[in-house]
Coordinates of C-alpha atoms in Angstrom, one line a residue:
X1 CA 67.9 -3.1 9.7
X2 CA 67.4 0.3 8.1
X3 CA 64.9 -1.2 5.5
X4 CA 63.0 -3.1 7.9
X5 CA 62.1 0.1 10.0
X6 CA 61.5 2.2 7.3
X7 CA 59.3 -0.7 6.5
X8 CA 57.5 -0.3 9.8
X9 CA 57.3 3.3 9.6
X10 CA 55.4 2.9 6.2
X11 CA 52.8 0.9 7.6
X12 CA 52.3 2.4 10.8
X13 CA 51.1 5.1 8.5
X14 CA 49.0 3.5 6.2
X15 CA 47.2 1.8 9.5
X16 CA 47.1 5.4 11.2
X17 CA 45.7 6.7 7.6
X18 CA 43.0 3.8 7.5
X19 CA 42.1 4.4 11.8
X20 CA 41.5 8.4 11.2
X21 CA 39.4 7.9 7.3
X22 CA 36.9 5.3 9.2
X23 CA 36.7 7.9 12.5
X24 CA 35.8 10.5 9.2
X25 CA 33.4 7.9 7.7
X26 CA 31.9 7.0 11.3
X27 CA 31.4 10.7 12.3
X28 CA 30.0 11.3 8.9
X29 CA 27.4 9.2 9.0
X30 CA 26.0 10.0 12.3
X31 CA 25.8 13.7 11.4
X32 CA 24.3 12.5 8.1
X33 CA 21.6 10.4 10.1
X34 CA 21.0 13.4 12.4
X35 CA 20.5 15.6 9.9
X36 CA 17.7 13.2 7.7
X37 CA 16.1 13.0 10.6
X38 CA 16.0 16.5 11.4
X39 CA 14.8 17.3 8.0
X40 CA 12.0 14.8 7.8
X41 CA 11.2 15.4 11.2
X42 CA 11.7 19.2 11.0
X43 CA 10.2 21.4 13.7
X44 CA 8.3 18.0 15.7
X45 CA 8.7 19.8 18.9
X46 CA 6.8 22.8 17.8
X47 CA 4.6 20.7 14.9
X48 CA 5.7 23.0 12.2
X49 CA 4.1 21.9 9.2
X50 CA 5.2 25.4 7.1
X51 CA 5.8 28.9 8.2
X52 CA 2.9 29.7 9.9
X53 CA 1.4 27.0 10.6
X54 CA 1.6 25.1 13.5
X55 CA 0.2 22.1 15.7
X56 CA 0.0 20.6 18.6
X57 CA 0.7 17.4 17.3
X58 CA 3.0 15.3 14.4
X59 CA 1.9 12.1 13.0
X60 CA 3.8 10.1 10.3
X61 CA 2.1 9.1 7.3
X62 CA 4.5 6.1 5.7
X63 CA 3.5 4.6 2.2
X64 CA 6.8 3.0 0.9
X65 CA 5.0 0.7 -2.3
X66 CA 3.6 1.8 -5.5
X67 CA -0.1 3.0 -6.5
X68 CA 1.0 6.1 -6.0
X69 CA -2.5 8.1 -7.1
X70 CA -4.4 6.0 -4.5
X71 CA -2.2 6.6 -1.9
X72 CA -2.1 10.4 -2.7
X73 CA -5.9 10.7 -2.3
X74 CA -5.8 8.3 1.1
X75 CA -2.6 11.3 1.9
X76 CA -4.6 14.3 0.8
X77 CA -7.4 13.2 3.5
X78 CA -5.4 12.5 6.2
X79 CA -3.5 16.0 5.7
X80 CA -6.4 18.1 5.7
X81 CA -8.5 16.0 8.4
X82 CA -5.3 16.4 10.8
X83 CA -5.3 20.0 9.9
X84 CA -8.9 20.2 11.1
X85 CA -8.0 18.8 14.3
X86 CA -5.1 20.9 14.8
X87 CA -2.7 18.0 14.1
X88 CA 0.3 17.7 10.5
X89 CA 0.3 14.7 8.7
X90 CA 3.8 14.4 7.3
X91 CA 4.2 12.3 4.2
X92 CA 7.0 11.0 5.9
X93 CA 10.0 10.4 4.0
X94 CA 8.8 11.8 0.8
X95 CA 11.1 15.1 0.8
X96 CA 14.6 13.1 1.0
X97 CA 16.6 12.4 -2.0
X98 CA 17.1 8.7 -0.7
X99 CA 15.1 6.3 -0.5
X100 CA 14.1 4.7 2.2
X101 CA 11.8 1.0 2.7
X102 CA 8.8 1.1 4.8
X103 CA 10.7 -0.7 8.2
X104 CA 13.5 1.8 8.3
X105 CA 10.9 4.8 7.7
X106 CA 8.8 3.8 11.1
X107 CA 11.6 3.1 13.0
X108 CA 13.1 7.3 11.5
X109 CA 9.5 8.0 12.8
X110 CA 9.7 6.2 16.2
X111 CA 13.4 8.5 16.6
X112 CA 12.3 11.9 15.1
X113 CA 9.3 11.3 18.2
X114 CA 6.1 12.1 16.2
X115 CA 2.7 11.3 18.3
X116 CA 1.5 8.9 15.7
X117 CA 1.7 6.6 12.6
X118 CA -0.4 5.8 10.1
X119 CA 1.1 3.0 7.4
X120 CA -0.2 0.4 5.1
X121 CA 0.2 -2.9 6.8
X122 CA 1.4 -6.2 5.2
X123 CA 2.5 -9.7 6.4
X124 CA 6.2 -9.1 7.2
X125 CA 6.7 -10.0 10.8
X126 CA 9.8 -7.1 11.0
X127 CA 6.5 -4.7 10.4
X128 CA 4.8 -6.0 13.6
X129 CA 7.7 -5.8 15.3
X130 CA 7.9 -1.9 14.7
X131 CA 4.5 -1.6 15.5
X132 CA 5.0 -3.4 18.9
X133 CA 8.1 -1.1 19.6
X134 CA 6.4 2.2 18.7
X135 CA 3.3 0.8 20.9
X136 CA 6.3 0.5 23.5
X137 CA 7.5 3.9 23.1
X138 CA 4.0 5.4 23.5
X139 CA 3.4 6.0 19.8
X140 CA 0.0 4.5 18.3
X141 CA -0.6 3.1 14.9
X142 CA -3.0 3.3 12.9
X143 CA -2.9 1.0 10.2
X144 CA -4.6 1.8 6.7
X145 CA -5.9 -0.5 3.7
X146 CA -4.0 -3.2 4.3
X147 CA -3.6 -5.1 8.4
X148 CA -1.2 -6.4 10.6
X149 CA -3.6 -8.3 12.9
X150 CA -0.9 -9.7 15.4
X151 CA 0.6 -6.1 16.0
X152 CA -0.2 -3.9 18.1
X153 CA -2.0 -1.6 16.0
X154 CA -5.0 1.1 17.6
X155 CA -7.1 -0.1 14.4
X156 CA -7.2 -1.1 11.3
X157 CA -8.9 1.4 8.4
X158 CA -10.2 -0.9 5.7
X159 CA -12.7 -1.8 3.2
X160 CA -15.1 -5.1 4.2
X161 CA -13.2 -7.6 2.1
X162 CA -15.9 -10.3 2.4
X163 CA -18.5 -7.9 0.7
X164 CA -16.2 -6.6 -1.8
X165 CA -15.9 -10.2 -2.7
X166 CA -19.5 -10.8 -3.0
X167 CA -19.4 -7.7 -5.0
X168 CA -17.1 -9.4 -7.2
X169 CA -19.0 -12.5 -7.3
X170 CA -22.2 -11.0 -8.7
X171 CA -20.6 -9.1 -11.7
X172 CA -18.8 -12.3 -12.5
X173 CA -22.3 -14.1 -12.3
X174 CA -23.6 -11.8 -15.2
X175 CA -21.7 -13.7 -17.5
X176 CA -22.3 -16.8 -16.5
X177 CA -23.0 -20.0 -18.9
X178 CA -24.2 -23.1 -18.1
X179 CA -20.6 -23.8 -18.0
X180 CA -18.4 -23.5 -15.2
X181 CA -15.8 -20.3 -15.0
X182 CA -12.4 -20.4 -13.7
X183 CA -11.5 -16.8 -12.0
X184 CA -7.9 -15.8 -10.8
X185 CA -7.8 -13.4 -8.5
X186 CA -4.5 -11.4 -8.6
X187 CA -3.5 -10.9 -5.0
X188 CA 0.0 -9.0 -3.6
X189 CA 2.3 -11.6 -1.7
X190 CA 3.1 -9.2 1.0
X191 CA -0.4 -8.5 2.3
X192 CA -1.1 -12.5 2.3
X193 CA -3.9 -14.2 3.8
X194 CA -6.7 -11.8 5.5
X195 CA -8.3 -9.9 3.8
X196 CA -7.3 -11.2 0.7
X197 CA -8.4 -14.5 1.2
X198 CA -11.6 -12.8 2.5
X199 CA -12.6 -11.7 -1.3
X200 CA -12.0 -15.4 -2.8
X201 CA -14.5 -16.2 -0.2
X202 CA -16.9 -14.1 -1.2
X203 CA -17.3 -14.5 -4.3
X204 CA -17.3 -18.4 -4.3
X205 CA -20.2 -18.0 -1.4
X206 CA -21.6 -15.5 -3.8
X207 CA -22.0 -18.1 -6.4
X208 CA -22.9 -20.9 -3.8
X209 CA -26.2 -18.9 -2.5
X210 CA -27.3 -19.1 -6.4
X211 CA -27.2 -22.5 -6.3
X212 CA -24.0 -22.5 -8.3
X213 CA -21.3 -23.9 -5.8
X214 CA -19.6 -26.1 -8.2
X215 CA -19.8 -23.4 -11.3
X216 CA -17.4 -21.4 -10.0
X217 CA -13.6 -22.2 -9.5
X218 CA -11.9 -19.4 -8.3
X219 CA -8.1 -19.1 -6.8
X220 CA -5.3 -16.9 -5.8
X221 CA -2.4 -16.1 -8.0
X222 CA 0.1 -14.1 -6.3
X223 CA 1.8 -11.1 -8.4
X224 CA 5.0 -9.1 -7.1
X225 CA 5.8 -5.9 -8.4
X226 CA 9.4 -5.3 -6.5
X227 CA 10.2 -2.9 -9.7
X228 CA 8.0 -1.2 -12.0
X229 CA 7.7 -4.1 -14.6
X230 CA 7.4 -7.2 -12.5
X231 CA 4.0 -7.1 -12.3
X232 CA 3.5 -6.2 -15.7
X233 CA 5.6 -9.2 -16.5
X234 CA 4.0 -11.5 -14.0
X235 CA 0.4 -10.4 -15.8
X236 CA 1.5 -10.5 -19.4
X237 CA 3.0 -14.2 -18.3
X238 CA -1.3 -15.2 -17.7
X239 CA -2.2 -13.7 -21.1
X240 CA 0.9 -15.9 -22.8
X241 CA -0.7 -18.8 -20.9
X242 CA -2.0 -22.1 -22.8
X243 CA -5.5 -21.7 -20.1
X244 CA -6.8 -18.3 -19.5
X245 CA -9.3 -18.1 -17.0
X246 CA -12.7 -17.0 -17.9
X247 CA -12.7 -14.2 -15.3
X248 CA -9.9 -12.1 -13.9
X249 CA -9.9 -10.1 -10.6
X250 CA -7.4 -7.4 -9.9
X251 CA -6.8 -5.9 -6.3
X252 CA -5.5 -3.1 -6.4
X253 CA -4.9 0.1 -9.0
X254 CA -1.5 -1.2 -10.5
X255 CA -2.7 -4.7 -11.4
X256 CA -5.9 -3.5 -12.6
X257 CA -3.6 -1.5 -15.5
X258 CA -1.2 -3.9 -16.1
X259 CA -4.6 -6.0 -16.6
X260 CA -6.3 -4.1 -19.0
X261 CA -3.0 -3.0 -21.3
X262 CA -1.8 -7.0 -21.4
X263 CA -5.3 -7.6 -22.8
X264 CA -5.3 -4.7 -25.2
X265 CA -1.9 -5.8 -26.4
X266 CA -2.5 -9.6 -26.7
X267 CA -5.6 -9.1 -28.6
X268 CA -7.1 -10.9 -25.6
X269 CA -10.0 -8.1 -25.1
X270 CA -13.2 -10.2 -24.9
X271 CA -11.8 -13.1 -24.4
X272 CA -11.8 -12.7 -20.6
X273 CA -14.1 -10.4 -18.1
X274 CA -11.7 -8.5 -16.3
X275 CA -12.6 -6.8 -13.2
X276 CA -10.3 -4.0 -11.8
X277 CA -10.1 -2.1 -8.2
X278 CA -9.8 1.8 -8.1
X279 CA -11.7 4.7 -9.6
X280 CA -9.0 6.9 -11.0
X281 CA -9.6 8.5 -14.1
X282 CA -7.6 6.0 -16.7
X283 CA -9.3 2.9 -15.1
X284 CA -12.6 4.5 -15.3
X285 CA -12.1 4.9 -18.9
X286 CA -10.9 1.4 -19.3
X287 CA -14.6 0.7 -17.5
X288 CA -16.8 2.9 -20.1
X289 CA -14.3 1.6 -23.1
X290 CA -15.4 -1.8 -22.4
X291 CA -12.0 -3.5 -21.3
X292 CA -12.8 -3.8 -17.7
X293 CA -16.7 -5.5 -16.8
X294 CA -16.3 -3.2 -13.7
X295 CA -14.1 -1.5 -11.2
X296 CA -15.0 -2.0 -7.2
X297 CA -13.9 1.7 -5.6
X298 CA -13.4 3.0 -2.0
X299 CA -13.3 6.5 -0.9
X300 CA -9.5 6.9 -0.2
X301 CA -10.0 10.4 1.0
X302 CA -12.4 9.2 3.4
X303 CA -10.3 6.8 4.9
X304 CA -7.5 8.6 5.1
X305 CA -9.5 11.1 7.4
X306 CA -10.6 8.7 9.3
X307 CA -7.1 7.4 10.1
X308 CA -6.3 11.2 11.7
X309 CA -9.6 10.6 13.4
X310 CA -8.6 6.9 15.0
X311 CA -5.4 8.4 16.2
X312 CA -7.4 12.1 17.2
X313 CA -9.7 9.8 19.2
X314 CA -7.0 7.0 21.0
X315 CA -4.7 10.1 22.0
X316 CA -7.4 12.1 23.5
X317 CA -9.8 9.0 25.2
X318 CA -7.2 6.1 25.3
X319 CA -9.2 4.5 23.4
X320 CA -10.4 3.3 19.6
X321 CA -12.6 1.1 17.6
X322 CA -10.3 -1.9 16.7
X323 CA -11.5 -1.9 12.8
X324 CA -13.1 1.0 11.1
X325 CA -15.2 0.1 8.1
X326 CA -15.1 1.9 4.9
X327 CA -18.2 0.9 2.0
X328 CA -17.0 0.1 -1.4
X329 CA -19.0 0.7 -5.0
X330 CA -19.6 -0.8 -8.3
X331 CA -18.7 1.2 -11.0
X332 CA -19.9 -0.2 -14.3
X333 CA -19.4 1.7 -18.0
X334 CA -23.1 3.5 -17.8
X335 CA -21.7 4.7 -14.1
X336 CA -19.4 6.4 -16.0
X337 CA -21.4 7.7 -18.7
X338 CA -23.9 8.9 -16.2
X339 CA -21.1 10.7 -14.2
X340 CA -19.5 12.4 -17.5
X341 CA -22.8 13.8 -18.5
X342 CA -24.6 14.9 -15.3

């Protein structure tokens, strides 16, 4: 009898011990939460960008995926637009030491009660969910390079897809045999369909309206880049390939390097007209070097201005144009030259 209750004293204790640590953990993790949000969210009532500034409003910018130097310029314009119109842009997220995805940063956004968003949209359903919710709540979003169409997004900030295509198409057309040409366009799974789509038909109508319908046989090749080297791998995979396409079309920054090094380092250079997206400064030397044909470029601080402006605008009016149009340029090797030298 004596053992059995000393027994039961021992593990009425370890269950009392186990009861108070998860109270401990549970607590913990709440202040923990409170406190990231605080801090990412610091000063929202007040709109306290830094000591002494302040504004009347607090929008969330929320980038979550790589391309980092595009997405810096499309930052640094809606920062200093929102300043002009006495409104901070938060890069939101980018001062914690955890990381966060893209879903769980809007919804931080939605709870630390900033007057807009502005993300990068993409085809995952949980996105347009958010976006619905925030709506809900009385928070507008904007979103920025890439759509979600079926949310309930203010507008869309974008480049015309259909006209970079036929952009596309006419560089590829240069090069053009009496042969046909097979062109892979390499295209990011999570922004799927739209706008995407929108390029391949542009540069196969490109080619139809010079009587070339059938010379041109261009499709789709989906590349991930969950970590820093899937893409690369993904790419590198095309050059190792028994049928290499006589033309290959990269969509955004980070496939367009990934592009030009597998080529370099497969001794592929020439063997392929690659055509890349971005005008940062190692892409346009890749362009005046002769590994990319071209490089199709949008003003990133431009749009990223005019992303402050769409949310400026719905907040003051209650109202916004749905898409907001951004041009797009060719940028060929003596672009370059002639931009060096001026």
């Amino acid at each position: 009898m004596f053992s059995m209750k000393k027994t039961d004293s021992v593990t009425f204790k370890i269950i009392l011990g186990f009861v108070l640590l998860m109270a401990v953990i549970t607590v913990g993790s709440f202040i923990a939460v409170q406190v990231i949000l605080g801090r990412i969210g610091s000063n929202v009532s007040q709109g306290t960008a830094s000591a002494g500034e302040t504004f009347s409003r607090h929008y969330a910018f929320i980038h979550a995926g790589g391309d980092t130097a595009l997405w810096d310029n499309i930052y640094g314009g809606a920062l200093e637009r929102g300043r002009e119109l006495d409104a901070y842009t938060e890069y939101f997220g980018s001062s914690l030491t955890a990381s966060f995805d893209k879903n769980k940063l809007v919804s931080m956004a939605m709870d630390a009660g900033v007057d807009g968003i502005i993300i990068d949209g993409d085809s995952d359903e949980e996105t347009s969910r958010l976006i619905r919710e925030a709506a809900g709540r009385g928070t507008p979003t904007v979103t920025i390079l890439s759509d979600c169409a079926d949310s309930a997004r203010i507008c869309f900030v974008g480049f015309g897809s259909y006209t970079m295509g036929r952009q596309y198409g006419a560089e590829i057309i240069k090069h053009y045999s009496n042969s046909s040409i097979d062109v892979s366009v390499l295209m990011d799974p999570d922004s799927a369909g739209g706008g995407q789509d929108l390029i391949i038909s542009g540069i196969s109508d490109e080619f139809a309206d010079k009587g070339l319908r059938d010379a041109c046989n261009v499709k789709g090749v989906y590349v991930h880049d969950d970590t820093p080297f899937t893409a690369e791998e993904e790419i590198r995979d095309i050059f190792m390939g028994r049928n290499l396409p006589g033309a290959i079309v990269a969509l955004n920054s980070v496939y367009t390097r990934c592009l030009y090094q597998a080529a370099v380092d497969y001794n592929k250079v020439g063997d392929v007209y690659m055509y890349g997206f971005n005008d940062s400064d190692d892409i346009l030397e890749a362009v005046d070097k002769g590994l990319l044909e071209a490089t199709i470029s949008v003003d990133a601080t431009h749009m990223g201005a005019s992303a402050v402006e769409a949310l400026d605008e719905y907040l003051n009016t209650g109202y916004v144009s749905n898409y907001i149009t951004q041009d797009t340029e060719v940028i060929r090797a003596g672009d370059v030259i002639r931009e060096e030298t001026e």
